[in-house]
Amino acid sequence: MNKVTVVGSINLDTNLRVKRMVKPGETIHAKEHYSAGGGKGANQAVAAARAGAQTAFIGAVGDDAPGEQMLGLLKDENIDVAGVATITNESTGQAFITVDDEGENAITIYAGANFAFGAKEVAEKKDLLEDSDFVIAQFETPVEATIKAFEIARAAGVKTILNPAPGEEKISAELLKVTDMITPNETEAETITGVHVKDEATAKEAAAKLHDLGVAVVIITIGSKGAFYDYNGVGELVPAFKVKAVDTTAAGDTFIGAMSSVLKPDFSNLKDAILFGNKASSLTVQRYGAQPSIPYQKEIQL
């Protein structure tokens, strides 16, 4: 069983289902409204835990009802939340998600407590980070917190996985220096490298640029086409499972969390782990919501 520690965001999601996306200045009716657990970090942690990993979390919530709710949801997944701080006079992060009948989504995030912790709080969880097989982070929390977490992990021989989402044109060289694997989707890969990723050839071109930034393992997810990996001179597109998507929210997070639960720290089973992640995300997109849609290990078995 892999030990996975996620440094990341925790959000309470407010979801709206609509026939089509609203236009500027327009008012439309929603078909459904519901709340659920979310945040890229929390989604990835839930995906790892449900796929069988021993999972821990480092992050923050506000001193409010949504914070209590989110901590309860993570505890229900048997995720170690000792590293989650409760910040006084701060709101728990929230996301407002609209999903149309084609399964596409539009998301607006209020970070709140997700940006109220930093390197100091991460350093206090040094033992937790060092006792991991993988440490995962995204860009929904302060970069200095991620750098500190990855520095601690790298010094202990723990592998680091950076999910560069939301996409940023320039990633800290200090962070890349301690990143073992980077996992952008096609849009994020284009934001970072300038290469429009649409197929295996363009994914390989983007991967080469990401390698030039100093990252050994590159995985670029390309929606319904699958995931392209490039490592140690080998590059290949691992096809996605063909399904009817109703909501793509948390698909990428599910892929990363599930993959990390079975990936060997020496990356010797990288392709098989990607296939496992693809299967998990194919189940997620057939359901509504972020965390409610994430599958369990027994469902993912290939």
PDB file of C-alpha atoms in Angstrom:
ATOM      1  CA  MET A   1       0.000   0.000   0.000  1.00  0.00           C
ATOM      2  CA  ASN A   2       1.458   3.339  -1.051  1.00  0.00           C
ATOM      3  CA  LYS A   3       1.633   6.219   1.414  1.00  0.00           C
ATOM      4  CA  VAL A   4       0.446   9.384  -0.322  1.00  0.00           C
ATOM      5  CA  THR A   5       0.521  12.855   1.205  1.00  0.00           C
ATOM      6  CA  VAL A   6      -1.318  15.682  -0.547  1.00  0.00           C
ATOM      7  CA  VAL A   7      -0.460  19.331   0.047  1.00  0.00           C
ATOM      8  CA  GLY A   8      -3.380  21.226  -1.382  1.00  0.00           C
ATOM      9  CA  SER A   9      -6.751  22.875  -1.485  1.00  0.00           C
ATOM     10  CA  ILE A  10      -9.995  22.050   0.274  1.00  0.00           C
ATOM     11  CA  ASN A  11     -13.209  23.555  -1.093  1.00  0.00           C
ATOM     12  CA  LEU A  12     -16.899  23.251  -0.515  1.00  0.00           C
ATOM     13  CA  ASP A  13     -18.368  22.969  -4.025  1.00  0.00           C
ATOM     14  CA  THR A  14     -21.681  24.512  -5.026  1.00  0.00           C
ATOM     15  CA  ASN A  15     -22.858  22.767  -8.198  1.00  0.00           C
ATOM     16  CA  LEU A  16     -25.416  23.871 -10.781  1.00  0.00           C
ATOM     17  CA  ARG A  17     -26.621  21.710 -13.663  1.00  0.00           C
ATOM     18  CA  VAL A  18     -27.789  23.661 -16.709  1.00  0.00           C
ATOM     19  CA  LYS A  19     -28.873  22.867 -20.254  1.00  0.00           C
ATOM     20  CA  ARG A  20     -26.173  25.176 -21.647  1.00  0.00           C
ATOM     21  CA  MET A  21     -23.685  27.715 -20.343  1.00  0.00           C
ATOM     22  CA  VAL A  22     -25.008  31.174 -19.553  1.00  0.00           C
ATOM     23  CA  LYS A  23     -24.016  34.074 -21.827  1.00  0.00           C
ATOM     24  CA  PRO A  24     -22.841  37.471 -20.476  1.00  0.00           C
ATOM     25  CA  GLY A  25     -25.830  39.487 -19.277  1.00  0.00           C
ATOM     26  CA  GLU A  26     -28.179  36.501 -19.530  1.00  0.00           C
ATOM     27  CA  THR A  27     -30.263  34.796 -16.834  1.00  0.00           C
ATOM     28  CA  ILE A  28     -31.134  31.108 -17.159  1.00  0.00           C
ATOM     29  CA  HIS A  29     -32.704  28.453 -14.934  1.00  0.00           C
ATOM     30  CA  ALA A  30     -30.645  25.642 -13.399  1.00  0.00           C
ATOM     31  CA  LYS A  31     -31.998  22.085 -13.521  1.00  0.00           C
ATOM     32  CA  GLU A  32     -30.328  20.978 -10.301  1.00  0.00           C
ATOM     33  CA  HIS A  33     -28.404  22.434  -7.355  1.00  0.00           C
ATOM     34  CA  TYR A  34     -26.308  20.572  -4.773  1.00  0.00           C
ATOM     35  CA  SER A  35     -23.221  20.947  -2.580  1.00  0.00           C
ATOM     36  CA  ALA A  36     -20.324  18.503  -2.268  1.00  0.00           C
ATOM     37  CA  GLY A  37     -16.719  18.231  -1.193  1.00  0.00           C
ATOM     38  CA  GLY A  38     -14.109  19.552  -3.623  1.00  0.00           C
ATOM     39  CA  GLY A  39     -10.803  21.355  -4.138  1.00  0.00           C
ATOM     40  CA  LYS A  40      -8.106  19.823  -6.314  1.00  0.00           C
ATOM     41  CA  GLY A  41      -6.060  18.743  -3.316  1.00  0.00           C
ATOM     42  CA  ALA A  42      -8.957  17.171  -1.459  1.00  0.00           C
ATOM     43  CA  ASN A  43     -10.214  15.474  -4.634  1.00  0.00           C
ATOM     44  CA  GLN A  44      -6.803  13.924  -5.265  1.00  0.00           C
ATOM     45  CA  ALA A  45      -6.563  12.766  -1.660  1.00  0.00           C
ATOM     46  CA  VAL A  46     -10.018  11.175  -1.785  1.00  0.00           C
ATOM     47  CA  ALA A  47      -9.142   9.472  -5.083  1.00  0.00           C
ATOM     48  CA  ALA A  48      -5.911   8.068  -3.621  1.00  0.00           C
ATOM     49  CA  ALA A  49      -7.644   6.869  -0.470  1.00  0.00           C
ATOM     50  CA  ARG A  50     -10.538   5.227  -2.304  1.00  0.00           C
ATOM     51  CA  ALA A  51      -8.071   3.512  -4.642  1.00  0.00           C
ATOM     52  CA  GLY A  52      -6.303   1.947  -1.657  1.00  0.00           C
ATOM     53  CA  ALA A  53      -3.509   4.346  -0.637  1.00  0.00           C
ATOM     54  CA  GLN A  54      -2.751   5.298   2.954  1.00  0.00           C
ATOM     55  CA  THR A  55      -3.450   8.999   2.573  1.00  0.00           C
ATOM     56  CA  ALA A  56      -2.643  12.133   4.561  1.00  0.00           C
ATOM     57  CA  PHE A  57      -3.430  15.797   3.919  1.00  0.00           C
ATOM     58  CA  ILE A  58      -1.676  19.100   4.588  1.00  0.00           C
ATOM     59  CA  GLY A  59      -3.753  22.246   4.073  1.00  0.00           C
ATOM     60  CA  ALA A  60      -6.210  24.578   5.793  1.00  0.00           C
ATOM     61  CA  VAL A  61      -9.890  25.307   6.317  1.00  0.00           C
ATOM     62  CA  GLY A  62     -11.641  28.260   7.886  1.00  0.00           C
ATOM     63  CA  ASP A  63     -13.149  28.371  11.354  1.00  0.00           C
ATOM     64  CA  ASP A  64     -16.663  27.947   9.967  1.00  0.00           C
ATOM     65  CA  ALA A  65     -19.380  25.400   9.210  1.00  0.00           C
ATOM     66  CA  PRO A  66     -18.028  24.498   5.727  1.00  0.00           C
ATOM     67  CA  GLY A  67     -14.630  23.834   7.327  1.00  0.00           C
ATOM     68  CA  GLU A  68     -16.160  21.425   9.840  1.00  0.00           C
ATOM     69  CA  GLN A  69     -18.105  19.778   7.033  1.00  0.00           C
ATOM     70  CA  MET A  70     -15.030  19.316   4.850  1.00  0.00           C
ATOM     71  CA  LEU A  71     -12.905  17.918   7.691  1.00  0.00           C
ATOM     72  CA  GLY A  72     -15.688  15.468   8.433  1.00  0.00           C
ATOM     73  CA  LEU A  73     -15.829  14.344   4.809  1.00  0.00           C
ATOM     74  CA  LEU A  74     -12.060  13.748   4.700  1.00  0.00           C
ATOM     75  CA  LYS A  75     -12.124  11.837   7.988  1.00  0.00           C
ATOM     76  CA  ASP A  76     -14.933   9.675   6.609  1.00  0.00           C
ATOM     77  CA  GLU A  77     -12.506   8.646   3.845  1.00  0.00           C
ATOM     78  CA  ASN A  78      -9.914   7.573   6.467  1.00  0.00           C
ATOM     79  CA  ILE A  79      -7.631  10.421   5.406  1.00  0.00           C
ATOM     80  CA  ASP A  80      -5.206  11.645   8.085  1.00  0.00           C
ATOM     81  CA  VAL A  81      -6.154  15.309   8.619  1.00  0.00           C
ATOM     82  CA  ALA A  82      -3.681  16.057  11.422  1.00  0.00           C
ATOM     83  CA  GLY A  83      -1.896  18.336   8.945  1.00  0.00           C
ATOM     84  CA  VAL A  84      -5.005  20.425   8.210  1.00  0.00           C
ATOM     85  CA  ALA A  85      -5.007  23.745  10.099  1.00  0.00           C
ATOM     86  CA  THR A  86      -8.179  25.587  11.092  1.00  0.00           C
ATOM     87  CA  ILE A  87      -7.600  29.303  10.461  1.00  0.00           C
ATOM     88  CA  THR A  88      -9.456  31.781  12.706  1.00  0.00           C
ATOM     89  CA  ASN A  89     -11.258  34.663  10.947  1.00  0.00           C
ATOM     90  CA  GLU A  90     -10.852  33.005   7.562  1.00  0.00           C
ATOM     91  CA  SER A  91     -13.404  31.337   5.286  1.00  0.00           C
ATOM     92  CA  THR A  92     -13.082  27.810   3.981  1.00  0.00           C
ATOM     93  CA  GLY A  93     -12.362  27.717   0.243  1.00  0.00           C
ATOM     94  CA  GLN A  94     -15.354  27.467  -2.041  1.00  0.00           C
ATOM     95  CA  ALA A  95     -15.909  26.626  -5.691  1.00  0.00           C
ATOM     96  CA  PHE A  96     -18.933  27.442  -7.828  1.00  0.00           C
ATOM     97  CA  ILE A  97     -19.332  24.895 -10.616  1.00  0.00           C
ATOM     98  CA  THR A  98     -21.694  24.974 -13.592  1.00  0.00           C
ATOM     99  CA  VAL A  99     -22.087  21.814 -15.687  1.00  0.00           C
ATOM    100  CA  ASP A 100     -23.995  21.719 -18.994  1.00  0.00           C
ATOM    101  CA  ASP A 101     -25.725  18.859 -20.807  1.00  0.00           C
ATOM    102  CA  GLU A 102     -22.539  18.088 -22.766  1.00  0.00           C
ATOM    103  CA  GLY A 103     -20.653  17.412 -19.529  1.00  0.00           C
ATOM    104  CA  GLU A 104     -18.470  20.521 -19.836  1.00  0.00           C
ATOM    105  CA  ASN A 105     -17.923  22.692 -16.796  1.00  0.00           C
ATOM    106  CA  ALA A 106     -17.068  26.252 -15.788  1.00  0.00           C
ATOM    107  CA  ILE A 107     -15.567  26.800 -12.332  1.00  0.00           C
ATOM    108  CA  THR A 108     -15.010  29.926 -10.221  1.00  0.00           C
ATOM    109  CA  ILE A 109     -12.930  29.519  -7.049  1.00  0.00           C
ATOM    110  CA  TYR A 110     -12.679  31.578  -3.864  1.00  0.00           C
ATOM    111  CA  ALA A 111      -9.443  30.440  -2.206  1.00  0.00           C
ATOM    112  CA  GLY A 112     -10.075  31.578   1.375  1.00  0.00           C
ATOM    113  CA  ALA A 113      -8.111  29.481   3.873  1.00  0.00           C
ATOM    114  CA  ASN A 114      -6.332  27.639   1.056  1.00  0.00           C
ATOM    115  CA  PHE A 115      -3.967  30.621   0.828  1.00  0.00           C
ATOM    116  CA  ALA A 116      -3.692  31.161   4.583  1.00  0.00           C
ATOM    117  CA  PHE A 117      -0.911  28.637   5.267  1.00  0.00           C
ATOM    118  CA  GLY A 118       2.677  28.528   4.065  1.00  0.00           C
ATOM    119  CA  ALA A 119       6.144  27.034   4.358  1.00  0.00           C
ATOM    120  CA  LYS A 120       6.210  27.277   8.169  1.00  0.00           C
ATOM    121  CA  GLU A 121       3.084  25.157   8.599  1.00  0.00           C
ATOM    122  CA  VAL A 122       4.350  22.617   6.070  1.00  0.00           C
ATOM    123  CA  ALA A 123       7.736  22.346   7.780  1.00  0.00           C
ATOM    124  CA  GLU A 124       5.946  21.440  11.005  1.00  0.00           C
ATOM    125  CA  LYS A 125       4.693  18.295   9.218  1.00  0.00           C
ATOM    126  CA  LYS A 126       8.195  17.184   8.185  1.00  0.00           C
ATOM    127  CA  ASP A 127       7.799  13.688   9.656  1.00  0.00           C
ATOM    128  CA  LEU A 128       4.559  13.123   7.742  1.00  0.00           C
ATOM    129  CA  LEU A 129       6.148  14.141   4.440  1.00  0.00           C
ATOM    130  CA  GLU A 130       9.238  12.016   5.010  1.00  0.00           C
ATOM    131  CA  ASP A 131       7.096   8.959   5.773  1.00  0.00           C
ATOM    132  CA  SER A 132       5.463   9.038   2.323  1.00  0.00           C
ATOM    133  CA  ASP A 133       6.018   7.309  -0.998  1.00  0.00           C
ATOM    134  CA  PHE A 134       4.618  10.259  -2.939  1.00  0.00           C
ATOM    135  CA  VAL A 135       3.894  13.911  -2.145  1.00  0.00           C
ATOM    136  CA  ILE A 136       1.381  15.600  -4.460  1.00  0.00           C
ATOM    137  CA  ALA A 137       0.631  19.315  -4.859  1.00  0.00           C
ATOM    138  CA  GLN A 138      -1.250  21.697  -7.185  1.00  0.00           C
ATOM    139  CA  PHE A 139      -1.458  25.481  -7.719  1.00  0.00           C
ATOM    140  CA  GLU A 140      -4.508  26.172  -5.545  1.00  0.00           C
ATOM    141  CA  THR A 141      -2.309  26.836  -2.492  1.00  0.00           C
ATOM    142  CA  PRO A 142       0.761  29.061  -1.903  1.00  0.00           C
ATOM    143  CA  VAL A 143       3.754  28.038  -4.001  1.00  0.00           C
ATOM    144  CA  GLU A 144       6.133  28.558  -1.073  1.00  0.00           C
ATOM    145  CA  ALA A 145       4.248  25.855   0.837  1.00  0.00           C
ATOM    146  CA  THR A 146       4.643  23.467  -2.103  1.00  0.00           C
ATOM    147  CA  ILE A 147       8.340  24.242  -2.497  1.00  0.00           C
ATOM    148  CA  LYS A 148       8.974  23.524   1.184  1.00  0.00           C
ATOM    149  CA  ALA A 149       6.997  20.266   1.020  1.00  0.00           C
ATOM    150  CA  PHE A 150       8.862  19.101  -2.081  1.00  0.00           C
ATOM    151  CA  GLU A 151      12.247  20.078  -0.624  1.00  0.00           C
ATOM    152  CA  ILE A 152      11.547  18.013   2.499  1.00  0.00           C
ATOM    153  CA  ALA A 153      10.299  15.098   0.399  1.00  0.00           C
ATOM    154  CA  ARG A 154      13.193  15.165  -2.055  1.00  0.00           C
ATOM    155  CA  ALA A 155      15.760  15.256   0.783  1.00  0.00           C
ATOM    156  CA  ALA A 156      14.144  12.097   2.201  1.00  0.00           C
ATOM    157  CA  GLY A 157      14.052  10.285  -1.147  1.00  0.00           C
ATOM    158  CA  VAL A 158      10.266  10.698  -1.473  1.00  0.00           C
ATOM    159  CA  LYS A 159       8.944  11.213  -5.020  1.00  0.00           C
ATOM    160  CA  THR A 160       7.114  14.462  -5.797  1.00  0.00           C
ATOM    161  CA  ILE A 161       4.203  14.957  -8.216  1.00  0.00           C
ATOM    162  CA  LEU A 162       3.226  18.442  -9.373  1.00  0.00           C
ATOM    163  CA  ASN A 163      -0.197  18.967 -10.903  1.00  0.00           C
ATOM    164  CA  PRO A 164       0.261  22.451 -12.461  1.00  0.00           C
ATOM    165  CA  ALA A 165      -3.380  23.443 -12.210  1.00  0.00           C
ATOM    166  CA  PRO A 166      -4.725  26.024 -12.620  1.00  0.00           C
ATOM    167  CA  GLY A 167      -2.173  26.534 -15.399  1.00  0.00           C
ATOM    168  CA  GLU A 168       0.566  29.159 -15.053  1.00  0.00           C
ATOM    169  CA  GLU A 169       2.829  30.400 -17.835  1.00  0.00           C
ATOM    170  CA  LYS A 170       5.930  30.520 -15.640  1.00  0.00           C
ATOM    171  CA  ILE A 171       6.570  27.931 -12.945  1.00  0.00           C
ATOM    172  CA  SER A 172       9.105  28.626 -10.205  1.00  0.00           C
ATOM    173  CA  ALA A 173      12.503  27.184 -11.119  1.00  0.00           C
ATOM    174  CA  GLU A 174      12.963  26.480  -7.418  1.00  0.00           C
ATOM    175  CA  LEU A 175       9.872  24.282  -7.475  1.00  0.00           C
ATOM    176  CA  LEU A 176      10.756  22.487 -10.702  1.00  0.00           C
ATOM    177  CA  LYS A 177      14.167  21.631  -9.272  1.00  0.00           C
ATOM    178  CA  VAL A 178      12.471  19.421  -6.658  1.00  0.00           C
ATOM    179  CA  THR A 179       9.704  18.022  -8.902  1.00  0.00           C
ATOM    180  CA  ASP A 180       9.999  14.403 -10.083  1.00  0.00           C
ATOM    181  CA  MET A 181       6.774  14.212 -12.103  1.00  0.00           C
ATOM    182  CA  ILE A 182       4.576  16.872 -13.701  1.00  0.00           C
ATOM    183  CA  THR A 183       0.991  16.116 -14.766  1.00  0.00           C
ATOM    184  CA  PRO A 184      -0.648  18.921 -16.798  1.00  0.00           C
ATOM    185  CA  ASN A 185      -3.680  18.478 -18.983  1.00  0.00           C
ATOM    186  CA  GLU A 186      -3.438  19.580 -22.606  1.00  0.00           C
ATOM    187  CA  THR A 187      -4.496  23.166 -21.843  1.00  0.00           C
ATOM    188  CA  GLU A 188      -2.060  23.539 -18.965  1.00  0.00           C
ATOM    189  CA  ALA A 189       0.726  22.006 -21.056  1.00  0.00           C
ATOM    190  CA  GLU A 190       0.092  24.614 -23.744  1.00  0.00           C
ATOM    191  CA  THR A 191       0.085  27.419 -21.159  1.00  0.00           C
ATOM    192  CA  ILE A 192       3.483  26.295 -19.858  1.00  0.00           C
ATOM    193  CA  THR A 193       5.199  25.326 -23.118  1.00  0.00           C
ATOM    194  CA  GLY A 194       3.377  27.225 -25.860  1.00  0.00           C
ATOM    195  CA  VAL A 195       2.726  23.946 -27.719  1.00  0.00           C
ATOM    196  CA  HIS A 196      -0.893  23.308 -28.729  1.00  0.00           C
ATOM    197  CA  VAL A 197      -1.385  19.711 -27.598  1.00  0.00           C
ATOM    198  CA  LYS A 198      -3.902  17.811 -29.715  1.00  0.00           C
ATOM    199  CA  ASP A 199      -2.340  14.410 -30.374  1.00  0.00           C
ATOM    200  CA  GLU A 200       0.614  12.160 -29.551  1.00  0.00           C
ATOM    201  CA  ALA A 201       3.087  14.094 -31.712  1.00  0.00           C
ATOM    202  CA  THR A 202       2.313  17.475 -30.156  1.00  0.00           C
ATOM    203  CA  ALA A 203       2.226  15.932 -26.680  1.00  0.00           C
ATOM    204  CA  LYS A 204       5.744  14.620 -27.248  1.00  0.00           C
ATOM    205  CA  GLU A 205       6.853  18.096 -28.352  1.00  0.00           C
ATOM    206  CA  ALA A 206       5.392  19.651 -25.201  1.00  0.00           C
ATOM    207  CA  ALA A 207       6.920  16.904 -23.044  1.00  0.00           C
ATOM    208  CA  ALA A 208      10.371  17.687 -24.443  1.00  0.00           C
ATOM    209  CA  LYS A 209       9.978  21.295 -23.323  1.00  0.00           C
ATOM    210  CA  LEU A 210       8.871  20.168 -19.868  1.00  0.00           C
ATOM    211  CA  HIS A 211      11.926  17.909 -19.647  1.00  0.00           C
ATOM    212  CA  ASP A 212      14.036  20.938 -20.541  1.00  0.00           C
ATOM    213  CA  LEU A 213      12.646  22.611 -17.417  1.00  0.00           C
ATOM    214  CA  GLY A 214      14.219  19.814 -15.378  1.00  0.00           C
ATOM    215  CA  VAL A 215      11.372  17.350 -14.745  1.00  0.00           C
ATOM    216  CA  ALA A 216      12.162  13.667 -15.350  1.00  0.00           C
ATOM    217  CA  VAL A 217       8.644  12.245 -15.706  1.00  0.00           C
ATOM    218  CA  VAL A 218       5.981  13.962 -17.818  1.00  0.00           C
ATOM    219  CA  ILE A 219       2.346  12.905 -18.102  1.00  0.00           C
ATOM    220  CA  ILE A 220      -0.013  15.017 -20.212  1.00  0.00           C
ATOM    221  CA  THR A 221      -3.687  14.112 -19.990  1.00  0.00           C
ATOM    222  CA  ILE A 222      -5.565  14.768 -23.255  1.00  0.00           C
ATOM    223  CA  GLY A 223      -9.205  14.376 -22.287  1.00  0.00           C
ATOM    224  CA  SER A 224     -11.004  11.590 -24.127  1.00  0.00           C
ATOM    225  CA  LYS A 225      -7.836  10.672 -26.043  1.00  0.00           C
ATOM    226  CA  GLY A 226      -6.053   9.414 -22.920  1.00  0.00           C
ATOM    227  CA  ALA A 227      -2.755  10.241 -21.240  1.00  0.00           C
ATOM    228  CA  PHE A 228       0.651  10.662 -22.873  1.00  0.00           C
ATOM    229  CA  TYR A 229       3.724   9.826 -20.801  1.00  0.00           C
ATOM    230  CA  ASP A 230       7.381  10.508 -21.525  1.00  0.00           C
ATOM    231  CA  TYR A 231      10.067   9.094 -19.263  1.00  0.00           C
ATOM    232  CA  ASN A 232      13.559   7.749 -19.662  1.00  0.00           C
ATOM    233  CA  GLY A 233      13.471   7.963 -23.464  1.00  0.00           C
ATOM    234  CA  VAL A 234      10.075   6.289 -23.833  1.00  0.00           C
ATOM    235  CA  GLY A 235       6.979   8.232 -24.886  1.00  0.00           C
ATOM    236  CA  GLU A 236       3.547   6.748 -25.507  1.00  0.00           C
ATOM    237  CA  LEU A 237      -0.140   7.645 -25.502  1.00  0.00           C
ATOM    238  CA  VAL A 238      -2.165   5.379 -23.211  1.00  0.00           C
ATOM    239  CA  PRO A 239      -5.722   5.508 -24.638  1.00  0.00           C
ATOM    240  CA  ALA A 240      -8.673   6.523 -22.498  1.00  0.00           C
ATOM    241  CA  PHE A 241     -11.625   4.214 -21.886  1.00  0.00           C
ATOM    242  CA  LYS A 242     -14.507   5.163 -24.183  1.00  0.00           C
ATOM    243  CA  VAL A 243     -17.517   6.247 -22.128  1.00  0.00           C
ATOM    244  CA  LYS A 244     -20.330   8.807 -22.257  1.00  0.00           C
ATOM    245  CA  ALA A 245     -19.236  11.733 -20.068  1.00  0.00           C
ATOM    246  CA  VAL A 246     -21.889  13.639 -18.118  1.00  0.00           C
ATOM    247  CA  ASP A 247     -19.578  15.741 -15.888  1.00  0.00           C
ATOM    248  CA  THR A 248     -15.807  16.123 -16.287  1.00  0.00           C
ATOM    249  CA  THR A 249     -15.346  17.770 -12.876  1.00  0.00           C
ATOM    250  CA  ALA A 250     -12.559  16.024 -10.886  1.00  0.00           C
ATOM    251  CA  ALA A 251     -11.598  13.707 -13.765  1.00  0.00           C
ATOM    252  CA  GLY A 252      -7.980  14.874 -13.726  1.00  0.00           C
ATOM    253  CA  ASP A 253      -7.825  14.798  -9.935  1.00  0.00           C
ATOM    254  CA  THR A 254      -9.168  11.241  -9.919  1.00  0.00           C
ATOM    255  CA  PHE A 255      -6.532  10.205 -12.469  1.00  0.00           C
ATOM    256  CA  ILE A 256      -3.664  11.572 -10.352  1.00  0.00           C
ATOM    257  CA  GLY A 257      -4.926  10.217  -7.045  1.00  0.00           C
ATOM    258  CA  ALA A 258      -5.706   6.748  -8.381  1.00  0.00           C
ATOM    259  CA  MET A 259      -2.429   6.533 -10.299  1.00  0.00           C
ATOM    260  CA  SER A 260      -0.404   7.485  -7.222  1.00  0.00           C
ATOM    261  CA  SER A 261      -2.055   4.707  -5.222  1.00  0.00           C
ATOM    262  CA  VAL A 262      -0.494   1.985  -7.395  1.00  0.00           C
ATOM    263  CA  LEU A 263       2.584   3.666  -8.916  1.00  0.00           C
ATOM    264  CA  LYS A 264       5.941   2.263  -7.809  1.00  0.00           C
ATOM    265  CA  PRO A 265       8.377   4.901  -6.526  1.00  0.00           C
ATOM    266  CA  ASP A 266      10.920   3.842  -9.159  1.00  0.00           C
ATOM    267  CA  PHE A 267       8.265   4.401 -11.884  1.00  0.00           C
ATOM    268  CA  SER A 268       8.840   0.858 -13.189  1.00  0.00           C
ATOM    269  CA  ASN A 269       5.083   0.288 -13.645  1.00  0.00           C
ATOM    270  CA  LEU A 270       4.317   3.759 -15.017  1.00  0.00           C
ATOM    271  CA  LYS A 271       2.205   2.610 -17.983  1.00  0.00           C
ATOM    272  CA  ASP A 272       0.118   0.221 -15.868  1.00  0.00           C
ATOM    273  CA  ALA A 273      -0.410   2.931 -13.238  1.00  0.00           C
ATOM    274  CA  ILE A 274      -1.577   5.349 -15.962  1.00  0.00           C
ATOM    275  CA  LEU A 275      -3.998   2.721 -17.264  1.00  0.00           C
ATOM    276  CA  PHE A 276      -5.366   2.355 -13.720  1.00  0.00           C
ATOM    277  CA  GLY A 277      -5.753   6.136 -13.498  1.00  0.00           C
ATOM    278  CA  ASN A 278      -7.496   6.225 -16.878  1.00  0.00           C
ATOM    279  CA  LYS A 279      -9.989   3.601 -15.704  1.00  0.00           C
ATOM    280  CA  ALA A 280     -10.696   5.565 -12.523  1.00  0.00           C
ATOM    281  CA  SER A 281     -11.278   8.844 -14.375  1.00  0.00           C
ATOM    282  CA  SER A 282     -13.521   7.098 -16.922  1.00  0.00           C
ATOM    283  CA  LEU A 283     -15.813   6.177 -14.039  1.00  0.00           C
ATOM    284  CA  THR A 284     -15.704   9.684 -12.567  1.00  0.00           C
ATOM    285  CA  VAL A 285     -16.904  11.405 -15.756  1.00  0.00           C
ATOM    286  CA  GLN A 286     -20.001   9.204 -15.831  1.00  0.00           C
ATOM    287  CA  ARG A 287     -21.214  10.706 -12.540  1.00  0.00           C
ATOM    288  CA  TYR A 288     -22.053  14.177 -11.250  1.00  0.00           C
ATOM    289  CA  GLY A 289     -20.066  16.175  -8.716  1.00  0.00           C
ATOM    290  CA  ALA A 290     -16.424  16.155  -7.657  1.00  0.00           C
ATOM    291  CA  GLN A 291     -15.854  13.868  -4.672  1.00  0.00           C
ATOM    292  CA  PRO A 292     -19.219  12.051  -4.997  1.00  0.00           C
ATOM    293  CA  SER A 293     -18.118  10.846  -8.452  1.00  0.00           C
ATOM    294  CA  ILE A 294     -14.728   9.400  -7.436  1.00  0.00           C
ATOM    295  CA  PRO A 295     -14.660   5.574  -7.638  1.00  0.00           C
ATOM    296  CA  TYR A 296     -13.463   2.985  -5.149  1.00  0.00           C
ATOM    297  CA  GLN A 297     -10.708   0.418  -5.634  1.00  0.00           C
ATOM    298  CA  LYS A 298     -13.111  -2.471  -6.289  1.00  0.00           C
ATOM    299  CA  GLU A 299     -14.656  -0.529  -9.192  1.00  0.00           C
ATOM    300  CA  ILE A 300     -11.320   0.313 -10.826  1.00  0.00           C
ATOM    301  CA  GLN A 301      -9.790  -3.155 -11.027  1.00  0.00           C
ATOM    302  CA  LEU A 302      -8.690  -3.781 -14.619  1.00  0.00           C
TER     303      LEU A 302
END
